[in-house]
Amino acid sequence: MTNTKSHPAALTTEKYGLNKKELLKACVDREILLMKRNSFIYIFKLFQLLVLSFITLTLFFRTEMHRRTTEDGGIYVGALFFGIIMITFNGMSEISMTIAKLPVYYKQRDYLFYPSWSYALPAWVVKIPISFIEAALWTILTYYVVGFDPNIARFFKQYLILLLVNQMSSGLFRFIGALGRNMIVANTFGSFALLLIVALGGFVIVREDVKKWWLWGYWSSPLMYAMNGIVVNEFLGHQWKAPLNGTTLGKTIITSGGFYAEAYWYWISIAALLGFILVLNLCFALSLAILGPFGKSQSNAAHADNDTEVELSAMTTGDDATQTKKKGMILPFEPHSMTFNDVKYSVDMPQEMKEQGVSEDRLLLLKGVSGAFRPGVLTALMGVSGAGKTTLMDVLAGRKTGGYIEGDVRISGYPKKQETFARISGYCEQNDIHSPQVTVYESLLYSAWLRLATDVDEQTRKSFVDEVMDLVELNPLRDALVGLPGVNGLSTEQRKRLTIAVELVANPSIIFMDEPTSGLDARAAAIVMRTVRNTVDTGRTVVCTIHQPSIDIFEAFDELFLMKRGGQELYVGPVGRHSCELIKYFEDINGISKIKDGYNPATWMLEVSASAQEMALGVDFTEIYQNSDLYRRNKALIAELSVPRPGTNDLYFPTQYSQSFLVQCMVCLWKQRWSYWRNPPYTAVRFAFTTFIAVMFGTMFWDLGSKKNTQRELTNAIGSIYAATLFLAIQNASAVQPVVDIERTVFYRERAAGMYSALPYAFAQVLVEIPYVFAQSAVYSIIVYAMIGFDWTAAKFFWYLFFQFCSLLYMTYYGMMTVAITPNANIAAIIAASFYGLFNVFSGFIIPRPRIPVWWRWYYWGNPLAWTLYGMVVSQFGDFDDRLTSGETVKGYLRRYFGYKHDFLPAIAGVHIGLVLFFGFIFAYCIRAFNFQKR
């Protein structure tokens, strides 16, 4: 070939496949699609705003709002501030939404799907209409009802500011999400950002009192500009033109709040907000362009090398049958057989099927199956997907939470009672659920401690756990942390063996295993099956459901229980050496092709008995089975085992749980303590966050506590208490949710296994928080108390510490309670967040109690944070008789303006203890009463 020049179109010269316009269009289309699919969040946020604006307009109702004094003006400022805060908080959901989309974005960016700007731009622009709707909803509902200035131009000017604040806050949180790239980090940063811009927003602390080292923060807080613009827009209106001391009432209110009273400040604040929006979205685009994904590590490398040795050593000893016989015999157990005759299971007919015209009320999932499981015999439950294998197992093990069960189930000839049966049986679930922060040895010790009889002493218990670890070959992993599946800790197959071991240490006679080999590779499956075989050889009754076994695994089973779709049995009987019995049974049926040499009998058997084969041959395999000798032999065996052997007694235990209530509490607390101690992302981050906030507040409100000459100084001091209580409380409540949520799934498994009742668990979860929260509040109180310079008397300091501690504790329990009443942590976070806004507005700082209309005052008394604020303020300032510049005493001012009385302290203290107990109790009750697992 002479012409070696390649064709000009053979190589791409462009970096991206599309031109800029098309790239942008594609990204915009996708963003719109994502918003449509995710519309629930936006609708929910609108609904939340709707509810809060209704509360606002009934709380700041125009008939109750006067325009006589500067104090009346203060209430209007509070209403404006609350509006801005609500709009700002509404942007916080951007964090999780941004982070959820990041992994896909990083992959597509690195494959050069599109440049980062074409992703960042739509993410901002497409959401602008939502800001329009949210701001409009708030302004239209509240503006005229609260009684702001009726001039229509001012209405639109307020709308414009709220619109820009909304854009600014979603830009800010988008940026934080892209910068943090991980929920925990981003949430912590998000809280910091909120804290800074709110505390320095000009309402909590007045400009003239901001320390010079924080002035940069004041000038860079977007809320400060928003507040200034919105108060100028309101108080320069003609309703506030009443003359006062040579100027107008409106101007006095603006300047007493530390804002600028010139009309052009409205336009300055608009320009500033626009600037913030551009800068924050630019930062968002830059962090998308520069940063990569967070690395995630899975620590299996550590165990990989010693795994191979386990494999070989076990292989050599495994052949010696006499040796395996002795394993696990230190604690005696009674072998039990299990028979079930004509078991039916039905559920209520699902709504979808009723709509298609099905008339029956119930849907039968098991149609009268019978069989027997004997000690020392390993039975496989097999069938195509949807044949009802797991259903049958759940019914027999008593793990179903709904549905109707009929039929006769007997244990060694006596009718099965779930309470006693749970004590002699073990159930290994398909998904391995374990507490992530404990070691392998600890989880086994914990299970043994709670499930072995009380007469087993500690020494025996420990050596029994060691034996089980030997049997399941977990010794090399003795001190490995369990970790979260797929993130860190044990590999899938090690987890599976741990699940089996956790059941074995209970010394059960009958063990059910739901797909012990699914999700494992061939080698891992062989290790697990060897564990199962070792277990059977100790003389226990073991039943496994199994999916697509290899030849080796299939031939490890002694008996087979084969089911077909619709919950009927096809073959119940021995497998035989090299599956000869099974193959002979099926090959004897007319029209079934012989098995090929070296073909997997398990696969062949499922193929020949498939429903398509039934149609082709025109036979019903269940009928064939029910007419066979095998069926009659099985029925005879069931009849023989259904009669109790002479000299045996029915299962009886004096108590429902093997350990007493106190021991259950102790064991649960022991495990929770380790879990918390080994969970620094939760405990240590929370502690560091608190210390940091303490230092920040200390420097921001430096020495405010000792100044009490004017109303403004007093308000600043109260503002510092308000900001601190609100933010720490919210931080605590939201941090605890994911932790409790993970532990709860473990709790469901352990309670179903009869390890403990719900109360000891809840008790431990509640108790374990106390030392952590106490350390947190002690450090916080000492730093803040010293730096803000409150009165150094022992009584006042301990009152402060007491209120701080109780407040953090009841908010932590509040977070736990929201998890207990909702199905998962996401919904819990949404529900908890909708109350933070209420806690905030009714806390008595934005609008003091005497100014709250009578129809909302009940909620003030029902608001936990209001009690804390009351207690803290009144224990600090409530007994001062110093005169303010206005001529009132401090005590009198607090009583008149805030309605705070000093002699109410003991009652407030009582309410705090009550709140802690109340939230803790509701958590315990809901954990006991609600089960969000559907089986």
Short mmCIF file of C-alpha atoms in Angstrom, two decimals, residues 571 578-601 604-605 608-609 613 617 621 624:
data_model
loop_
_atom_site.label_atom_id
_atom_site.label_comp_id
_atom_site.label_asym_id
_atom_site.label_seq_id
_atom_site.Cartn_x
_atom_site.Cartn_y
_atom_site.Cartn_z
CA TYR A 571 -39.38 -34.44 45.58
CA HIS A 578 -23.27 -39.06 43.62
CA SER A 579 -26.98 -38.10 43.65
CA CYS A 580 -27.94 -41.61 42.45
CA GLU A 581 -31.30 -41.74 44.29
CA LEU A 582 -32.42 -38.39 42.98
CA ILE A 583 -31.36 -39.14 39.39
CA LYS A 584 -33.03 -42.56 39.48
CA TYR A 585 -36.34 -41.02 40.71
CA PHE A 586 -36.48 -38.46 37.90
CA GLU A 587 -35.24 -40.76 35.12
CA ASP A 588 -38.02 -43.24 35.98
CA ILE A 589 -40.65 -40.66 34.99
CA ASN A 590 -41.86 -41.11 31.39
CA GLY A 591 -40.42 -38.75 28.79
CA ILE A 592 -37.53 -37.32 30.84
CA SER A 593 -34.15 -37.30 29.13
CA LYS A 594 -31.20 -39.04 30.81
CA ILE A 595 -28.59 -36.92 32.56
CA LYS A 596 -25.37 -36.29 30.58
CA ASP A 597 -22.11 -37.50 32.04
CA GLY A 598 -20.41 -34.97 34.35
CA TYR A 599 -23.47 -32.68 34.31
CA ASN A 600 -24.46 -30.99 37.58
CA PRO A 601 -27.42 -33.01 38.98
CA TRP A 604 -30.36 -30.96 35.60
CA MET A 605 -33.03 -31.58 38.21
CA VAL A 608 -36.27 -31.29 33.91
CA SER A 609 -38.79 -30.25 36.55
CA GLN A 613 -41.32 -29.30 30.91
CA LEU A 617 -45.04 -33.64 28.89
CA PHE A 621 -44.78 -33.55 39.06
CA ILE A 624 -46.43 -38.03 40.43
#
